[in-house]
Amino acid sequence: PQRCHAPTAVSPERLRDQRGGSARVPTPWALMAAIEAASEATRKRQRPKERPAARYAYLETEDHAKWVADGFMFHLFAEVLGVPVACWDRYECTAGHLPDDAALGSYAGIVITGSHYNVSDAATLPWIPQLLELIRKVDARPHLRVVAICFG
């Protein structure tokens, strides 16, 4: 087996002879600062590249002022889920606004809000069949996470 040897101490005279000048022995604090600087440089080189923030879709299916005024529910969901508001695309389903296929592919998740409407209203509200079709498309994308709240 190989034996480890303790490092030999270098005298100030030997340092002076090797460097050809005055003997400057670094203080322990200077050594610690140099080690810390080298460690920080290594951490910066090894830091993984930042990925772009994930995008999320918020599908508003309620149009009653009590729930949608001032974006109350939208901001509540963003806060509870811990996703910054800037990472969301907000769609008013009741106005017929839904994400298209290209947008759907760019999302990491979707929130479908609750509503006082229900699927039985499909005959009188054209956006409900559109939402049902969108849900079928979402179901075909297993990577896409969905939170759906009480509907109807």
XYZ file of N, CA and C in Angstrom:
456
model
N 0.824 -1.200 0.000
C 0.000 0.000 0.000
C 0.859 1.251 0.000
N 0.335 2.250 -0.632
C 1.044 3.520 -0.729
C 0.802 4.341 0.524
N 1.856 4.990 0.992
C 1.731 5.812 2.189
C 1.633 7.273 1.801
N 0.824 7.981 2.558
C 0.723 9.420 2.349
C 1.782 10.105 3.187
N 2.383 11.104 2.643
C 3.403 11.861 3.357
C 2.877 13.257 3.632
N 3.186 13.743 4.789
C 2.805 15.112 5.130
C 3.619 16.069 4.281
N 3.013 17.160 3.820
C 3.773 18.115 3.014
C 4.897 18.721 3.846
N 5.993 18.924 3.179
C 7.126 19.524 3.889
C 6.949 21.023 3.923
N 7.313 21.594 5.048
C 7.218 23.044 5.204
C 8.328 23.708 4.408
N 8.013 24.841 3.835
C 8.997 25.597 3.064
C 9.390 26.802 3.890
N 10.664 26.931 4.097
C 11.144 28.057 4.906
C 11.112 29.336 4.091
N 10.999 30.494 4.764
C 11.033 31.768 4.049
C 12.313 31.936 3.237
N 13.414 31.415 3.734
C 14.673 31.530 2.996
C 14.603 30.760 1.686
N 14.011 29.576 1.735
C 13.902 28.768 0.515
C 12.982 29.456 -0.495
N 11.879 30.052 -0.028
C 11.002 30.808 -0.925
C 11.756 31.953 -1.573
N 12.559 32.661 -0.785
C 13.324 33.792 -1.297
C 14.293 33.301 -2.367
N 14.940 32.181 -2.112
C 15.898 31.655 -3.069
C 15.203 31.232 -4.363
N 14.005 30.647 -4.268
C 13.293 30.187 -5.463
C 12.729 31.346 -6.270
N 12.295 32.389 -5.627
C 11.673 33.520 -6.322
C 12.669 34.606 -6.658
N 13.784 34.578 -6.018
C 14.797 35.579 -6.316
C 14.445 36.944 -5.782
N 13.977 37.038 -4.594
C 13.635 38.328 -4.022
C 13.417 38.196 -2.544
N 12.623 39.107 -2.018
C 12.360 39.061 -0.586
C 11.390 37.929 -0.276
N 11.503 37.422 0.903
C 10.635 36.324 1.319
C 9.270 36.880 1.694
N 8.250 36.467 0.960
C 6.877 36.891 1.273
C 6.061 35.638 1.518
N 5.807 35.392 2.727
C 5.003 34.229 3.083
C 3.561 34.708 3.217
N 2.638 34.108 2.441
C 1.247 34.563 2.521
C 0.647 34.260 3.884
N -0.178 35.179 4.339
C -0.860 34.976 5.616
C -1.971 33.952 5.423
N -2.421 33.335 6.491
C -3.538 32.390 6.364
C -4.778 33.042 5.756
N -4.994 34.330 6.065
C -6.170 35.026 5.518
C -6.033 35.225 4.015
N -4.840 35.511 3.569
C -4.613 35.669 2.132
C -4.806 34.336 1.422
N -4.335 33.265 2.038
C -4.536 31.936 1.447
C -6.025 31.599 1.375
N -6.764 31.886 2.440
C -8.203 31.620 2.447
C -8.917 32.427 1.368
N -8.517 33.684 1.203
C -9.125 34.530 0.171
C -8.830 33.969 -1.214
N -7.611 33.500 -1.435
C -7.241 32.931 -2.735
C -8.022 31.649 -3.006
N -8.168 30.816 -1.980
C -8.936 29.575 -2.138
C -10.397 29.890 -2.432
N -10.960 30.846 -1.730
C -12.358 31.237 -1.953
C -12.554 31.784 -3.362
N -11.614 32.607 -3.827
C -11.714 33.163 -5.185
C -11.643 32.050 -6.224
N -10.757 31.089 -6.022
C -10.642 29.968 -6.961
C -11.909 29.118 -6.934
N -12.467 28.915 -5.749
C -13.700 28.135 -5.631
C -14.856 28.830 -6.338
N -14.961 30.133 -6.178
C -16.030 30.894 -6.833
C -15.883 30.830 -8.348
N -14.654 30.949 -8.840
C -14.419 30.861 -10.287
C -14.831 29.487 -10.803
N -14.535 28.445 -10.049
C -14.919 27.091 -10.441
C -16.436 26.948 -10.445
N -17.104 27.478 -9.428
C -18.573 27.405 -9.376
C -19.203 28.109 -10.570
N -18.644 29.246 -10.959
C -19.206 29.986 -12.095
C -19.064 29.193 -13.382
N -17.945 28.514 -13.539
C -17.738 27.710 -14.749
C -18.660 26.505 -14.780
N -18.986 25.948 -13.621
C -19.782 24.736 -13.549
C -21.278 25.002 -13.450
N -21.671 26.243 -13.286
C -23.085 26.579 -13.137
C -23.833 26.204 -14.421
N -24.908 25.443 -14.302
C -25.643 25.063 -15.513
C -26.298 26.283 -16.158
N -26.460 26.188 -17.459
C -27.124 27.277 -18.178
C -28.574 27.351 -17.729
N -29.041 28.575 -17.578
C -30.423 28.753 -17.138
C -31.375 28.446 -18.285
N -32.395 27.678 -17.966
C -33.412 27.371 -18.957
C -34.458 28.474 -18.945
N -35.108 28.684 -20.078
C -36.170 29.691 -20.061
C -37.291 29.247 -19.121
N -37.954 30.213 -18.545
C -39.037 29.917 -17.606
C -40.159 29.178 -18.323
N -40.753 28.215 -17.637
C -41.868 27.466 -18.203
C -43.069 28.398 -18.365
N -43.879 28.115 -19.371
C -45.080 28.905 -19.641
C -46.304 28.101 -19.215
N -47.331 28.813 -18.793
C -48.566 28.188 -18.339
C -49.757 28.925 -18.938
N -50.847 28.184 -19.142
C -52.084 28.774 -19.662
C -53.122 28.814 -18.547
N -53.804 29.935 -18.461
C -54.876 30.119 -17.489
C -56.155 30.301 -18.288
N -57.058 29.317 -18.220
C -58.296 29.364 -18.989
C -59.430 29.812 -18.076
N -59.846 31.043 -18.263
C -60.908 31.657 -17.451
C -62.252 31.221 -18.012
N -63.014 30.440 -17.237
C -64.317 29.960 -17.707
C -65.477 30.602 -16.952
N -65.168 31.616 -16.198
C -66.193 32.345 -15.441
C -66.216 33.787 -15.925
N -67.422 34.340 -16.036
C -67.514 35.740 -16.446
C -68.250 36.600 -15.415
N -68.588 36.026 -14.293
C -69.260 36.793 -13.243
C -68.253 37.752 -12.614
N -68.628 39.016 -12.511
C -67.717 40.057 -12.015
C -67.157 39.749 -10.626
N -67.920 39.044 -9.827
C -67.464 38.717 -8.470
C -66.144 37.938 -8.494
N -65.962 37.093 -9.517
C -64.789 36.220 -9.556
C -63.689 36.705 -10.488
N -64.030 37.479 -11.485
C -63.005 37.875 -12.462
C -62.585 39.332 -12.355
N -63.266 40.116 -11.526
C -62.924 41.538 -11.390
C -61.478 41.692 -10.936
N -60.759 42.561 -11.605
C -59.365 42.870 -11.271
C -58.449 41.649 -11.289
N -58.850 40.590 -11.972
C -57.997 39.406 -12.057
C -57.788 38.703 -10.733
N -58.764 38.822 -9.847
C -58.632 38.256 -8.502
C -58.234 36.780 -8.527
N -59.010 35.955 -9.217
C -58.735 34.510 -9.223
C -57.421 34.199 -9.938
N -57.155 34.908 -11.022
C -55.903 34.688 -11.757
C -54.698 34.901 -10.848
N -54.674 36.020 -10.156
C -53.551 36.313 -9.269
C -53.494 35.336 -8.089
N -54.650 34.898 -7.636
C -54.690 33.920 -6.554
C -54.034 32.607 -6.994
N -54.395 32.119 -8.187
C -53.794 30.883 -8.693
C -52.292 31.039 -8.899
N -51.885 32.147 -9.475
C -50.455 32.373 -9.702
C -49.693 32.320 -8.382
N -50.250 32.939 -7.361
C -49.585 32.967 -6.056
C -49.575 31.587 -5.400
N -50.708 30.906 -5.412
C -50.804 29.593 -4.768
C -49.897 28.576 -5.460
N -49.830 28.624 -6.775
C -48.992 27.682 -7.515
C -47.526 28.101 -7.540
N -47.237 29.313 -7.091
C -45.854 29.770 -7.035
C -45.245 30.061 -8.389
N -46.074 30.446 -9.346
C -45.594 30.757 -10.697
C -45.766 32.251 -10.927
N -44.699 32.963 -11.283
C -44.817 34.410 -11.504
C -45.865 34.740 -12.569
N -46.541 35.846 -12.387
C -47.594 36.277 -13.315
C -47.063 36.373 -14.747
N -45.808 36.766 -14.908
C -45.227 36.928 -16.246
C -45.120 35.610 -17.010
N -45.241 34.475 -16.335
C -45.112 33.161 -16.981
C -46.453 32.603 -17.461
N -47.513 33.377 -17.314
C -48.852 32.911 -17.657
C -49.374 33.598 -18.913
N -50.138 32.839 -19.696
C -50.960 33.405 -20.766
C -52.400 33.189 -20.320
N -53.150 34.267 -20.336
C -54.512 34.236 -19.809
C -55.510 34.258 -20.963
N -56.461 33.317 -20.945
C -57.466 33.208 -22.003
C -58.861 33.336 -21.401
N -59.686 34.174 -22.017
C -61.080 34.311 -21.599
C -61.922 33.373 -22.456
N -62.152 32.184 -21.966
C -62.914 31.187 -22.719
C -64.327 31.662 -23.013
N -64.924 32.380 -22.072
C -66.302 32.844 -22.246
C -66.429 33.816 -23.408
N -65.319 34.412 -23.831
C -65.318 35.300 -24.996
C -64.840 34.558 -26.248
N -64.650 33.241 -26.124
C -64.216 32.439 -27.267
C -62.710 32.422 -27.479
N -61.951 32.899 -26.533
C -60.488 32.918 -26.658
C -59.896 31.676 -26.001
N -59.277 30.833 -26.819
C -58.641 29.603 -26.342
C -57.279 29.473 -27.016
N -56.335 28.778 -26.404
C -55.026 28.609 -27.043
C -55.136 27.737 -28.294
N -54.352 28.086 -29.314
C -54.325 27.252 -30.514
C -53.336 26.102 -30.298
N -53.223 25.214 -31.290
C -52.362 24.038 -31.150
C -50.903 24.406 -30.919
N -50.420 25.430 -31.613
C -49.018 25.840 -31.449
C -48.755 26.318 -30.023
N -49.658 27.135 -29.501
C -49.499 27.629 -28.130
C -49.615 26.483 -27.134
N -50.523 25.577 -27.385
C -50.740 24.449 -26.487
C -49.461 23.637 -26.304
N -48.707 23.491 -27.377
C -47.456 22.739 -27.316
C -46.363 23.423 -26.522
N -46.517 24.709 -26.255
C -45.468 25.451 -25.546
C -45.682 25.515 -24.035
N -46.795 24.986 -23.559
C -47.105 25.101 -22.135
C -46.634 23.893 -21.338
N -46.240 24.165 -20.097
C -45.893 23.101 -19.155
C -47.126 22.688 -18.360
N -48.112 23.564 -18.298
C -49.317 23.269 -17.546
C -50.453 24.208 -17.883
N -51.653 23.780 -17.513
C -52.869 24.553 -17.794
C -53.749 24.544 -16.547
N -54.349 25.687 -16.264
C -55.361 25.784 -15.215
C -56.680 26.116 -15.899
N -57.693 25.297 -15.637
C -59.050 25.573 -16.121
C -59.861 25.938 -14.887
N -60.337 27.164 -14.863
C -61.016 27.651 -13.662
C -62.400 27.038 -13.512
N -62.947 27.213 -12.341
C -64.322 26.815 -12.088
C -65.280 27.800 -12.747
N -66.529 27.404 -12.839
C -67.516 28.250 -13.497
C -68.916 27.889 -13.013
N -69.808 28.859 -13.121
C -71.202 28.546 -12.820
C -71.863 27.893 -14.031
N -71.193 27.943 -15.199
C -71.689 27.254 -16.390
C -71.376 25.766 -16.267
N -72.054 24.946 -17.117
C -71.736 23.519 -17.137
C -71.851 22.983 -18.555
N -71.467 21.731 -18.753
C -71.458 21.167 -20.102
C -72.848 21.090 -20.710
N -73.882 21.124 -19.908
C -75.250 21.120 -20.441
C -75.571 22.415 -21.172
N -74.769 23.452 -20.938
C -74.980 24.733 -21.618
C -74.344 24.771 -23.006
N -73.817 23.656 -23.470
C -73.112 23.622 -24.752
C -73.994 24.048 -25.922
N -75.290 23.786 -25.835
C -76.193 24.145 -26.931
C -76.352 25.653 -27.060
N -76.211 26.377 -25.954
C -76.429 27.823 -25.996
C -75.141 28.639 -25.889
N -74.065 28.022 -25.486
C -72.787 28.737 -25.340
C -71.736 28.101 -26.250
N -71.389 28.756 -27.349
C -70.473 28.145 -28.323
C -69.060 27.879 -27.800
N -68.650 28.534 -26.740
C -67.287 28.320 -26.252
C -67.129 27.011 -25.493
N -68.230 26.430 -25.006
C -68.128 25.173 -24.255
C -67.706 24.011 -25.155
N -68.297 23.820 -26.340
C -67.783 22.759 -27.219
C -66.313 22.999 -27.617
N -65.934 24.263 -27.783
C -64.531 24.569 -28.096
C -63.622 24.148 -26.939
N -64.058 24.405 -25.716
C -63.281 24.012 -24.542
C -63.194 22.489 -24.435
N -64.291 21.795 -24.712
C -64.276 20.329 -24.674
C -63.286 19.768 -25.690
N -63.250 20.353 -26.872
C -62.290 19.919 -27.894
C -60.858 20.185 -27.430
N -60.637 21.316 -26.814
C -59.309 21.637 -26.292
C -58.893 20.630 -25.216
N -59.816 20.252 -24.356
C -59.514 19.271 -23.305
C -59.122 17.934 -23.922
N -59.755 17.551 -25.019
C -59.368 16.313 -25.717
C -57.938 16.421 -26.252
N -57.583 17.585 -26.780
C -56.216 17.792 -27.279
C -55.203 17.750 -26.135
N -55.573 18.332 -25.021
C -54.693 18.321 -23.844
C -54.497 16.886 -23.357
N -55.553 16.099 -23.375
C -55.476 14.709 -22.929
C -54.500 13.898 -23.784
N -54.332 14.293 -25.033
C -53.410 13.592 -25.936
C -51.955 14.010 -25.720
N -51.712 14.944 -24.831
C -50.351 15.424 -24.534
C -50.018 15.076 -23.078
N -49.436 13.907 -22.851
C -49.201 13.472 -21.466
C -48.222 14.342 -20.678
N -47.371 15.103 -21.359
C -46.418 15.971 -20.644
C -47.101 17.187 -20.021
N -48.283 17.498 -20.504
C -48.989 18.706 -20.088
C -49.764 18.454 -18.796
N -49.441 19.199 -17.757
C -50.107 19.069 -16.463
C -51.340 19.969 -16.436
N -52.405 19.478 -15.812
C -53.671 20.209 -15.807
C -54.221 20.296 -14.381
N -54.693 21.487 -14.042
C -55.465 21.694 -12.825
C -56.819 22.200 -13.298
N -57.874 21.464 -12.984
C -59.221 21.874 -13.376
C -60.080 21.957 -12.115
N -60.792 23.055 -12.007
C -61.593 23.332 -10.823
C -63.064 23.072 -11.145
N -63.885 22.976 -10.146
C -65.311 22.694 -10.272
C -65.944 23.463 -11.437
N -66.603 22.742 -12.309
C -67.210 23.336 -13.494
C -68.668 22.913 -13.526
N -69.540 23.868 -13.311
C -70.966 23.581 -13.410
C -71.667 23.374 -12.105
